[in-house]
């Protein structure tokens, strides 16, 4: 097998990251734009000792779950994908949910973690995305005259200008369409090569423009900043919050709660009435400042603007989480894609906390950390999968650990 070789290949399934997997003479071959149970012609573009990557040339026998993509910037299924924002838009939505559930379960199985069957929460397949990131084009844009920003192409550094985005909410789509017709678009930030925008209802925020504002979630008001992390699908965020409240309502509410990687305090805002005390920890000091603003009316709240490596401090005989003299009754951890800091995961496994909620945006890191927690005496009692990002392979989930 060499780069440039063309093969007929049977594709078996979609794997983590969104590529289809087939085997040629026993060697795994990954193909972007493929679908489960279909036969294709492909050309090798990467060749390694134990695996290869190929580009899709022709669909010889299409998958039963393949569908036409409504987005012109995604490209026809038999062509190279243009925009890098989505990678499963050629597969029907019900099949996408099954694919992601299988990837989540496979990740846990690989780490030898016992788990219950995941409960799946679906999203609106299109028009769901409240938060997006665009890349600046300081020079003349390619494709659409006058537009100075765009999205990255798949497996390339090229910035592609787009006149619409079908996964974006209406507020973002309106700006893209207006800019494509020569009207006002998003203003570019002065010193950044990429910038975030956020839209919900009549609120439109953008780095380089109006950056901070207030939105409503489940009838509560919350301040957000376009430059700071916030979930990109508010419809699914509300579903997730409601499930968190259900879980929290069935715990010992006489003990304090910890909100680790708290961001702007979203979870604590909706759970503060259930616990006598909540402790929030977050590395980003600007996020902590906004969390203080969002929780200004809540009583008995402590904030720690510290790196996760500093959340445990030495006590008399052992390390103590965030200086607490008594154990927490309920912990939520919402780490970034890389998962928990390794020392933190081992320390949490030794905690006496009865219920630990792990909010994950990456199945592989969740599986790795779940192994540490279950080896430390926790049981993965409940598994929920939330489809925050339809048309993509990204997986968000909640793992409920009990001790």
Tab-separated table of C-alpha atoms in Angstrom:
chain	number	residue	atom	x	y	z
A	1	UNK	CA	0.000	0.000	0.000
A	2	UNK	CA	1.450	3.369	-1.080
A	3	UNK	CA	0.265	6.976	-1.227
A	4	UNK	CA	-1.734	7.482	-4.409
A	5	UNK	CA	-2.920	3.873	-4.676
A	6	UNK	CA	-6.626	3.453	-5.437
A	7	UNK	CA	-8.632	0.684	-3.773
A	8	UNK	CA	-12.152	-0.634	-3.507
A	9	UNK	CA	-13.032	-0.631	0.192
A	10	UNK	CA	-15.901	-1.844	2.371
A	11	UNK	CA	-16.569	0.591	5.234
A	12	UNK	CA	-17.772	-0.885	8.528
A	13	UNK	CA	-18.465	1.920	11.007
A	14	UNK	CA	-17.799	5.504	12.089
A	15	UNK	CA	-15.101	5.889	14.743
A	16	UNK	CA	-14.181	8.628	17.203
A	17	UNK	CA	-13.418	11.807	15.273
A	18	UNK	CA	-16.021	11.083	12.588
A	19	UNK	CA	-14.060	9.112	9.993
A	20	UNK	CA	-15.370	5.864	8.527
A	21	UNK	CA	-13.274	2.741	9.120
A	22	UNK	CA	-12.654	-0.060	6.670
A	23	UNK	CA	-9.909	-2.671	6.321
A	24	UNK	CA	-7.815	-3.594	3.311
A	25	UNK	CA	-6.075	-6.947	3.742
A	26	UNK	CA	-6.459	-6.509	7.502
A	27	UNK	CA	-5.004	-2.982	7.625
A	28	UNK	CA	-7.308	-0.245	9.026
A	29	UNK	CA	-8.078	2.538	6.554
A	30	UNK	CA	-9.807	5.745	7.703
A	31	UNK	CA	-11.951	7.701	5.250
A	32	UNK	CA	-13.551	11.101	5.836
A	33	UNK	CA	-17.031	11.396	4.327
A	34	UNK	CA	-17.696	7.662	4.356
A	35	UNK	CA	-20.676	5.974	5.995
A	36	UNK	CA	-21.261	2.617	7.696
A	37	UNK	CA	-21.935	-0.431	5.520
A	38	UNK	CA	-21.078	1.035	2.154
A	39	UNK	CA	-18.586	0.247	-0.591
A	40	UNK	CA	-16.389	3.003	-1.982
A	41	UNK	CA	-13.429	3.694	-4.222
A	42	UNK	CA	-10.711	5.620	-2.380
A	43	UNK	CA	-7.173	6.935	-2.816
A	44	UNK	CA	-4.501	6.563	-0.116
A	45	UNK	CA	-3.299	9.951	1.182
A	46	UNK	CA	-1.463	8.797	4.343
A	47	UNK	CA	0.325	5.486	4.835
A	48	UNK	CA	1.698	4.178	8.131
A	49	UNK	CA	2.916	0.802	9.381
A	50	UNK	CA	-0.333	-0.126	11.109
A	51	UNK	CA	-2.970	2.088	9.454
A	52	UNK	CA	-3.710	4.352	6.501
A	53	UNK	CA	-5.953	7.272	5.599
A	54	UNK	CA	-7.723	7.644	2.255
A	55	UNK	CA	-9.858	10.175	0.416
A	56	UNK	CA	-13.251	9.205	-0.942
A	57	UNK	CA	-13.361	9.076	-4.740
A	58	UNK	CA	-16.636	7.350	-5.554
A	59	UNK	CA	-19.520	5.694	-3.727
A	60	UNK	CA	-20.004	2.288	-5.345
A	61	UNK	CA	-22.731	0.980	-3.035
A	62	UNK	CA	-24.173	3.671	-0.745
A	63	UNK	CA	-24.940	3.159	2.932
A	64	UNK	CA	-28.618	2.880	3.921
A	65	UNK	CA	-28.051	5.751	6.380
A	66	UNK	CA	-26.461	8.108	3.849
A	67	UNK	CA	-28.436	11.264	3.059
A	68	UNK	CA	-28.058	14.451	1.030
A	69	UNK	CA	-26.525	17.338	2.953
A	70	UNK	CA	-28.464	20.603	2.832
A	71	UNK	CA	-25.318	22.758	3.155
A	72	UNK	CA	-23.560	23.872	-0.032
A	73	UNK	CA	-20.300	24.466	1.863
A	74	UNK	CA	-20.159	20.895	3.131
A	75	UNK	CA	-19.807	19.676	-0.445
A	76	UNK	CA	-21.408	16.806	-2.251
A	77	UNK	CA	-20.839	13.468	-0.554
A	78	UNK	CA	-18.703	12.122	-3.389
A	79	UNK	CA	-16.514	15.240	-3.400
A	80	UNK	CA	-13.949	16.554	-0.949
A	81	UNK	CA	-15.571	18.187	2.037
A	82	UNK	CA	-15.061	21.946	1.958
A	83	UNK	CA	-16.004	23.447	5.332
A	84	UNK	CA	-14.405	21.865	8.387
A	85	UNK	CA	-17.238	22.661	10.771
A	86	UNK	CA	-19.278	19.473	10.248
A	87	UNK	CA	-18.254	15.914	9.423
A	88	UNK	CA	-21.405	13.765	9.744
A	89	UNK	CA	-23.878	15.819	7.715
A	90	UNK	CA	-24.006	13.109	5.034
A	91	UNK	CA	-25.556	10.665	7.552
A	92	UNK	CA	-29.176	10.846	8.695
A	93	UNK	CA	-29.758	12.200	12.191
A	94	UNK	CA	-31.115	9.030	13.835
A	95	UNK	CA	-28.037	7.159	12.638
A	96	UNK	CA	-25.778	9.937	13.973
A	97	UNK	CA	-27.215	9.373	17.460
A	98	UNK	CA	-26.628	5.618	17.205
A	99	UNK	CA	-23.064	6.199	15.976
A	100	UNK	CA	-22.203	8.519	18.851
A	101	UNK	CA	-23.725	6.192	21.428
A	102	UNK	CA	-21.638	3.326	20.012
A	103	UNK	CA	-18.453	5.442	20.170
A	104	UNK	CA	-19.184	6.393	23.792
A	105	UNK	CA	-19.770	2.772	24.796
A	106	UNK	CA	-16.713	1.542	22.878
A	107	UNK	CA	-14.491	4.097	24.648
A	108	UNK	CA	-15.638	2.842	28.071
A	109	UNK	CA	-15.272	-0.802	27.045
A	110	UNK	CA	-11.703	-0.186	25.912
A	111	UNK	CA	-10.892	1.090	29.410
A	112	UNK	CA	-12.700	-1.877	31.001
A	113	UNK	CA	-15.274	0.335	32.725
A	114	UNK	CA	-18.670	-1.150	33.556
A	115	UNK	CA	-21.533	1.160	32.588
A	116	UNK	CA	-25.313	1.182	32.120
A	117	UNK	CA	-26.922	1.676	28.708
A	118	UNK	CA	-26.716	5.409	27.914
A	119	UNK	CA	-29.886	7.485	27.857
A	120	UNK	CA	-29.859	9.667	24.735
A	121	UNK	CA	-31.094	13.275	24.540
A	122	UNK	CA	-31.485	14.551	20.985
A	123	UNK	CA	-31.269	18.098	19.672
A	124	UNK	CA	-32.719	20.082	16.818
A	125	UNK	CA	-30.549	18.735	13.967
A	126	UNK	CA	-30.139	22.177	12.335
A	127	UNK	CA	-30.225	25.788	13.517
A	128	UNK	CA	-29.054	24.874	17.018
A	129	UNK	CA	-25.666	26.499	17.443
A	130	UNK	CA	-25.640	29.666	19.583
A	131	UNK	CA	-21.869	30.074	19.783
A	132	UNK	CA	-19.427	29.911	16.877
A	133	UNK	CA	-15.812	30.753	16.215
A	134	UNK	CA	-14.661	32.460	13.025
A	135	UNK	CA	-11.157	32.981	11.666
A	136	UNK	CA	-10.056	36.404	10.487
A	137	UNK	CA	-8.998	37.185	6.940
A	138	UNK	CA	-6.901	40.331	7.107
A	139	UNK	CA	-6.220	40.218	3.366
A	140	UNK	CA	-8.765	40.030	0.552
A	141	UNK	CA	-11.135	37.149	1.182
A	142	UNK	CA	-11.475	34.305	-1.294
A	143	UNK	CA	-14.903	33.521	-2.663
A	144	UNK	CA	-17.129	36.230	-1.215
A	145	UNK	CA	-15.989	39.804	-1.801
A	146	UNK	CA	-15.824	41.966	1.276
A	147	UNK	CA	-16.161	39.248	3.931
A	148	UNK	CA	-13.128	39.239	6.191
A	149	UNK	CA	-13.737	36.076	8.189
A	150	UNK	CA	-14.663	32.457	7.646
A	151	UNK	CA	-14.367	28.864	8.770
A	152	UNK	CA	-11.391	26.550	8.381
A	153	UNK	CA	-11.448	24.006	5.602
A	154	UNK	CA	-11.136	20.349	6.472
A	155	UNK	CA	-7.517	19.218	6.870
A	156	UNK	CA	-6.231	22.529	5.513
A	157	UNK	CA	-5.224	25.914	6.813
A	158	UNK	CA	-7.354	27.701	4.223
A	159	UNK	CA	-10.104	29.952	5.556
A	160	UNK	CA	-13.356	29.522	3.632
A	161	UNK	CA	-15.804	32.402	3.549
A	162	UNK	CA	-19.403	31.289	3.979
A	163	UNK	CA	-22.634	33.143	3.204
A	164	UNK	CA	-24.713	30.954	5.518
A	165	UNK	CA	-24.407	28.186	8.100
A	166	UNK	CA	-27.303	25.786	8.588
A	167	UNK	CA	-26.258	24.666	12.077
A	168	UNK	CA	-26.170	28.266	13.384
A	169	UNK	CA	-29.105	29.955	15.083
A	170	UNK	CA	-31.011	32.582	13.117
A	171	UNK	CA	-29.158	35.589	14.586
A	172	UNK	CA	-25.796	34.355	13.301
A	173	UNK	CA	-27.246	33.272	9.955
A	174	UNK	CA	-28.764	36.724	9.440
A	175	UNK	CA	-25.359	38.403	9.839
A	176	UNK	CA	-23.662	35.952	7.463
A	177	UNK	CA	-26.328	36.495	4.809
A	178	UNK	CA	-26.202	40.258	5.232
A	179	UNK	CA	-22.397	40.310	4.881
A	180	UNK	CA	-22.573	38.157	1.745
A	181	UNK	CA	-24.827	40.799	0.158
A	182	UNK	CA	-22.396	43.600	0.997
A	183	UNK	CA	-23.963	44.656	4.292
A	184	UNK	CA	-22.475	44.768	7.761
A	185	UNK	CA	-20.893	41.592	9.065
A	186	UNK	CA	-19.192	40.782	12.340
A	187	UNK	CA	-16.524	43.391	13.208
A	188	UNK	CA	-13.014	41.930	13.392
A	189	UNK	CA	-11.191	42.158	16.738
A	190	UNK	CA	-8.009	44.196	16.468
A	191	UNK	CA	-5.452	41.739	17.858
A	192	UNK	CA	-6.988	38.292	17.335
A	193	UNK	CA	-6.785	35.860	14.434
A	194	UNK	CA	-10.005	34.166	15.480
A	195	UNK	CA	-13.027	35.342	17.405
A	196	UNK	CA	-16.228	34.064	19.001
A	197	UNK	CA	-19.798	35.166	18.402
A	198	UNK	CA	-22.896	34.281	20.417
A	199	UNK	CA	-26.571	34.722	19.622
A	200	UNK	CA	-29.756	33.807	21.493
A	201	UNK	CA	-33.200	35.324	21.029
A	202	UNK	CA	-32.540	39.048	20.428
A	203	UNK	CA	-29.012	39.019	21.930
A	204	UNK	CA	-26.001	39.121	19.598
A	205	UNK	CA	-22.496	39.264	21.085
A	206	UNK	CA	-19.145	39.265	19.328
A	207	UNK	CA	-15.487	39.689	20.177
A	208	UNK	CA	-14.617	42.903	18.384
A	209	UNK	CA	-18.137	44.235	18.901
A	210	UNK	CA	-20.509	44.138	21.861
A	211	UNK	CA	-18.881	41.386	23.867
A	212	UNK	CA	-20.857	41.031	27.102
A	213	UNK	CA	-24.586	40.591	27.590
A	214	UNK	CA	-27.387	38.846	29.438
A	215	UNK	CA	-29.446	35.896	28.210
A	216	UNK	CA	-32.230	33.749	29.647
A	217	UNK	CA	-31.891	30.049	30.430
A	218	UNK	CA	-34.941	28.304	31.905
A	219	UNK	CA	-36.300	31.744	32.866
A	220	UNK	CA	-33.147	32.665	34.806
A	221	UNK	CA	-30.919	35.507	33.631
A	222	UNK	CA	-27.226	34.867	33.223
A	223	UNK	CA	-24.391	37.152	32.124
A	224	UNK	CA	-22.054	35.798	29.459
A	225	UNK	CA	-19.034	37.126	27.601
A	226	UNK	CA	-18.342	36.125	23.984
A	227	UNK	CA	-14.630	35.780	24.783
A	228	UNK	CA	-15.271	33.224	27.563
A	229	UNK	CA	-16.330	29.607	27.236
A	230	UNK	CA	-20.057	28.956	27.260
A	231	UNK	CA	-21.992	25.997	25.901
A	232	UNK	CA	-22.825	26.335	22.204
A	233	UNK	CA	-26.289	24.734	22.212
A	234	UNK	CA	-28.632	26.390	24.703
A	235	UNK	CA	-31.504	24.036	23.885
A	236	UNK	CA	-29.399	21.090	25.026
A	237	UNK	CA	-27.865	23.023	27.921
A	238	UNK	CA	-31.352	23.524	29.373
A	239	UNK	CA	-32.060	19.793	29.056
A	240	UNK	CA	-28.759	19.009	30.781
A	241	UNK	CA	-29.473	21.447	33.637
A	242	UNK	CA	-32.885	19.876	34.236
A	243	UNK	CA	-31.290	16.438	34.478
A	244	UNK	CA	-28.667	17.758	36.893
A	245	UNK	CA	-31.423	19.087	39.136
A	246	UNK	CA	-33.173	15.702	39.084
A	247	UNK	CA	-29.972	13.969	40.134
A	248	UNK	CA	-29.147	16.587	42.780
A	249	UNK	CA	-32.652	16.340	44.247
A	250	UNK	CA	-32.003	12.673	45.035
A	251	UNK	CA	-28.787	13.325	46.983
A	252	UNK	CA	-28.065	14.401	50.548
A	253	UNK	CA	-28.772	18.123	50.355
A	254	UNK	CA	-27.526	18.784	53.888
A	255	UNK	CA	-23.902	18.589	52.697
A	256	UNK	CA	-22.005	21.189	50.617
A	257	UNK	CA	-21.572	20.985	46.856
A	258	UNK	CA	-18.487	21.617	44.705
A	259	UNK	CA	-18.612	22.917	41.112
A	260	UNK	CA	-15.231	22.154	39.502
A	261	UNK	CA	-14.275	23.844	36.212
A	262	UNK	CA	-17.277	26.070	36.923
A	263	UNK	CA	-16.878	28.537	34.035
A	264	UNK	CA	-19.257	31.468	34.522
A	265	UNK	CA	-21.185	29.595	37.236
A	266	UNK	CA	-23.998	28.179	35.091
A	267	UNK	CA	-24.552	24.938	37.022
A	268	UNK	CA	-24.229	26.572	40.432
A	269	UNK	CA	-26.796	29.196	39.414
A	270	UNK	CA	-29.409	26.469	38.946
A	271	UNK	CA	-28.409	24.331	41.949
A	272	UNK	CA	-27.568	26.937	44.604
A	273	UNK	CA	-31.031	26.700	46.176
A	274	UNK	CA	-30.577	22.982	46.895
A	275	UNK	CA	-27.399	23.027	49.010
A	276	UNK	CA	-26.335	24.873	52.176
A	277	UNK	CA	-23.025	25.839	50.564
A	278	UNK	CA	-21.460	25.743	47.102
A	279	UNK	CA	-17.752	25.994	46.335
A	280	UNK	CA	-16.740	26.944	42.793
A	281	UNK	CA	-13.309	26.423	41.251
A	282	UNK	CA	-12.071	27.656	37.879
A	283	UNK	CA	-8.687	28.529	36.384
A	284	UNK	CA	-9.869	31.416	34.202
A	285	UNK	CA	-10.052	34.481	36.444
A	286	UNK	CA	-12.316	36.373	34.023
A	287	UNK	CA	-14.800	33.475	34.174
A	288	UNK	CA	-14.673	33.500	37.973
A	289	UNK	CA	-15.374	37.234	37.963
A	290	UNK	CA	-18.463	36.664	35.812
A	291	UNK	CA	-19.514	33.730	38.022
A	292	UNK	CA	-19.425	36.079	41.020
A	293	UNK	CA	-21.738	38.422	39.139
A	294	UNK	CA	-24.112	35.615	38.174
A	295	UNK	CA	-24.275	34.299	41.756
A	296	UNK	CA	-24.285	37.626	43.542
A	297	UNK	CA	-27.704	36.941	45.096
A	298	UNK	CA	-26.888	33.383	46.196
A	299	UNK	CA	-25.884	32.837	49.815
A	300	UNK	CA	-22.867	30.949	51.130
A	301	UNK	CA	-20.774	30.733	47.955
A	302	UNK	CA	-16.976	30.377	47.880
A	303	UNK	CA	-14.886	31.009	44.749
A	304	UNK	CA	-11.396	29.705	43.948
A	305	UNK	CA	-9.586	31.117	40.904
A	306	UNK	CA	-6.918	28.413	40.824
A	307	UNK	CA	-5.466	25.877	38.386
A	308	UNK	CA	-6.795	22.368	38.908
A	309	UNK	CA	-3.362	21.297	40.135
A	310	UNK	CA	-3.939	23.593	43.128
A	311	UNK	CA	-7.415	22.471	44.140
A	312	UNK	CA	-6.017	19.982	46.626
A	313	UNK	CA	-4.005	21.370	49.529
A	314	UNK	CA	-2.185	19.367	52.172
A	315	UNK	CA	-4.125	18.909	55.420
A	316	UNK	CA	-3.034	17.190	58.599
A	317	UNK	CA	-2.988	13.662	57.216
A	318	UNK	CA	-4.174	13.904	53.608
A	319	UNK	CA	-4.842	16.357	50.832
A	320	UNK	CA	-8.032	18.375	51.210
A	321	UNK	CA	-10.203	19.541	48.309
A	322	UNK	CA	-10.510	23.345	48.317
A	323	UNK	CA	-9.724	23.712	52.042
A	324	UNK	CA	-12.929	21.992	53.148
A	325	UNK	CA	-13.033	20.550	56.684
A	326	UNK	CA	-15.994	18.296	55.838
A	327	UNK	CA	-16.525	16.189	52.708
A	328	UNK	CA	-18.753	17.331	49.892
A	329	UNK	CA	-22.045	15.557	49.363
A	330	UNK	CA	-22.231	16.378	45.657
A	331	UNK	CA	-19.520	17.287	43.131
A	332	UNK	CA	-19.879	18.380	39.518
A	333	UNK	CA	-16.731	18.306	37.382
A	334	UNK	CA	-16.921	19.757	33.849
A	335	UNK	CA	-13.330	19.557	32.592
A	336	UNK	CA	-12.043	20.591	29.148
A	337	UNK	CA	-11.581	18.074	26.335
A	338	UNK	CA	-8.355	16.712	27.848
A	339	UNK	CA	-10.289	15.580	30.927
A	340	UNK	CA	-9.298	15.743	34.573
A	341	UNK	CA	-5.780	16.546	35.641
A	342	UNK	CA	-4.276	13.116	36.424
A	343	UNK	CA	-3.470	13.984	40.041
A	344	UNK	CA	-6.961	15.421	40.501
A	345	UNK	CA	-8.678	12.289	39.185
A	346	UNK	CA	-6.730	10.077	41.610
A	347	UNK	CA	-7.473	12.472	44.477
A	348	UNK	CA	-11.194	12.598	43.648
A	349	UNK	CA	-11.279	8.807	43.606
A	350	UNK	CA	-10.213	8.859	47.255
A	351	UNK	CA	-12.887	11.372	48.283
A	352	UNK	CA	-15.844	10.337	50.426
A	353	UNK	CA	-18.265	12.274	48.221
A	354	UNK	CA	-21.415	10.123	47.760
A	355	UNK	CA	-22.264	11.462	44.246
A	356	UNK	CA	-19.811	12.768	41.657
A	357	UNK	CA	-21.113	14.099	38.332
A	358	UNK	CA	-18.672	14.121	35.420
A	359	UNK	CA	-19.777	16.340	32.506
A	360	UNK	CA	-17.695	15.272	29.520
A	361	UNK	CA	-17.059	16.654	26.037
A	362	UNK	CA	-14.667	13.866	24.986
A	363	UNK	CA	-15.462	10.154	25.236
A	364	UNK	CA	-11.834	8.999	25.394
A	365	UNK	CA	-10.866	11.211	28.352
A	366	UNK	CA	-14.128	10.346	30.131
A	367	UNK	CA	-13.329	6.641	29.775
A	368	UNK	CA	-9.780	7.113	31.068
A	369	UNK	CA	-10.929	9.112	34.107
A	370	UNK	CA	-13.849	6.724	34.732
A	371	UNK	CA	-11.356	3.885	35.078
A	372	UNK	CA	-9.499	5.815	37.786
A	373	UNK	CA	-12.710	6.683	39.633
A	374	UNK	CA	-14.169	3.169	39.499
A	375	UNK	CA	-10.848	1.652	40.576
A	376	UNK	CA	-11.040	4.042	43.545
A	377	UNK	CA	-14.398	2.687	44.695
A	378	UNK	CA	-16.978	4.556	42.610
A	379	UNK	CA	-19.655	2.881	40.480
A	380	UNK	CA	-20.743	4.419	37.188
A	381	UNK	CA	-24.418	4.401	38.067
A	382	UNK	CA	-25.958	6.401	35.220
A	383	UNK	CA	-24.843	7.504	31.771
A	384	UNK	CA	-26.553	10.255	29.764
A	385	UNK	CA	-25.567	11.349	26.241
A	386	UNK	CA	-26.545	14.849	25.093
A	387	UNK	CA	-26.228	15.638	21.396
A	388	UNK	CA	-24.951	19.200	21.675
A	389	UNK	CA	-23.409	19.129	18.186
A	390	UNK	CA	-25.546	17.442	15.493
A	391	UNK	CA	-23.844	16.948	12.102
A	392	UNK	CA	-20.502	16.540	13.931
A	393	UNK	CA	-18.826	13.658	15.779
A	394	UNK	CA	-18.503	15.597	19.058
A	395	UNK	CA	-19.995	13.771	22.045
A	396	UNK	CA	-21.210	15.378	25.277
A	397	UNK	CA	-22.253	13.178	28.173
A	398	UNK	CA	-22.925	13.008	31.893
A	399	UNK	CA	-21.531	10.136	33.960
A	400	UNK	CA	-23.023	9.752	37.444
A	401	UNK	CA	-20.645	8.089	39.906
A	402	UNK	CA	-21.835	6.897	43.299
A	403	UNK	CA	-19.811	5.650	46.261
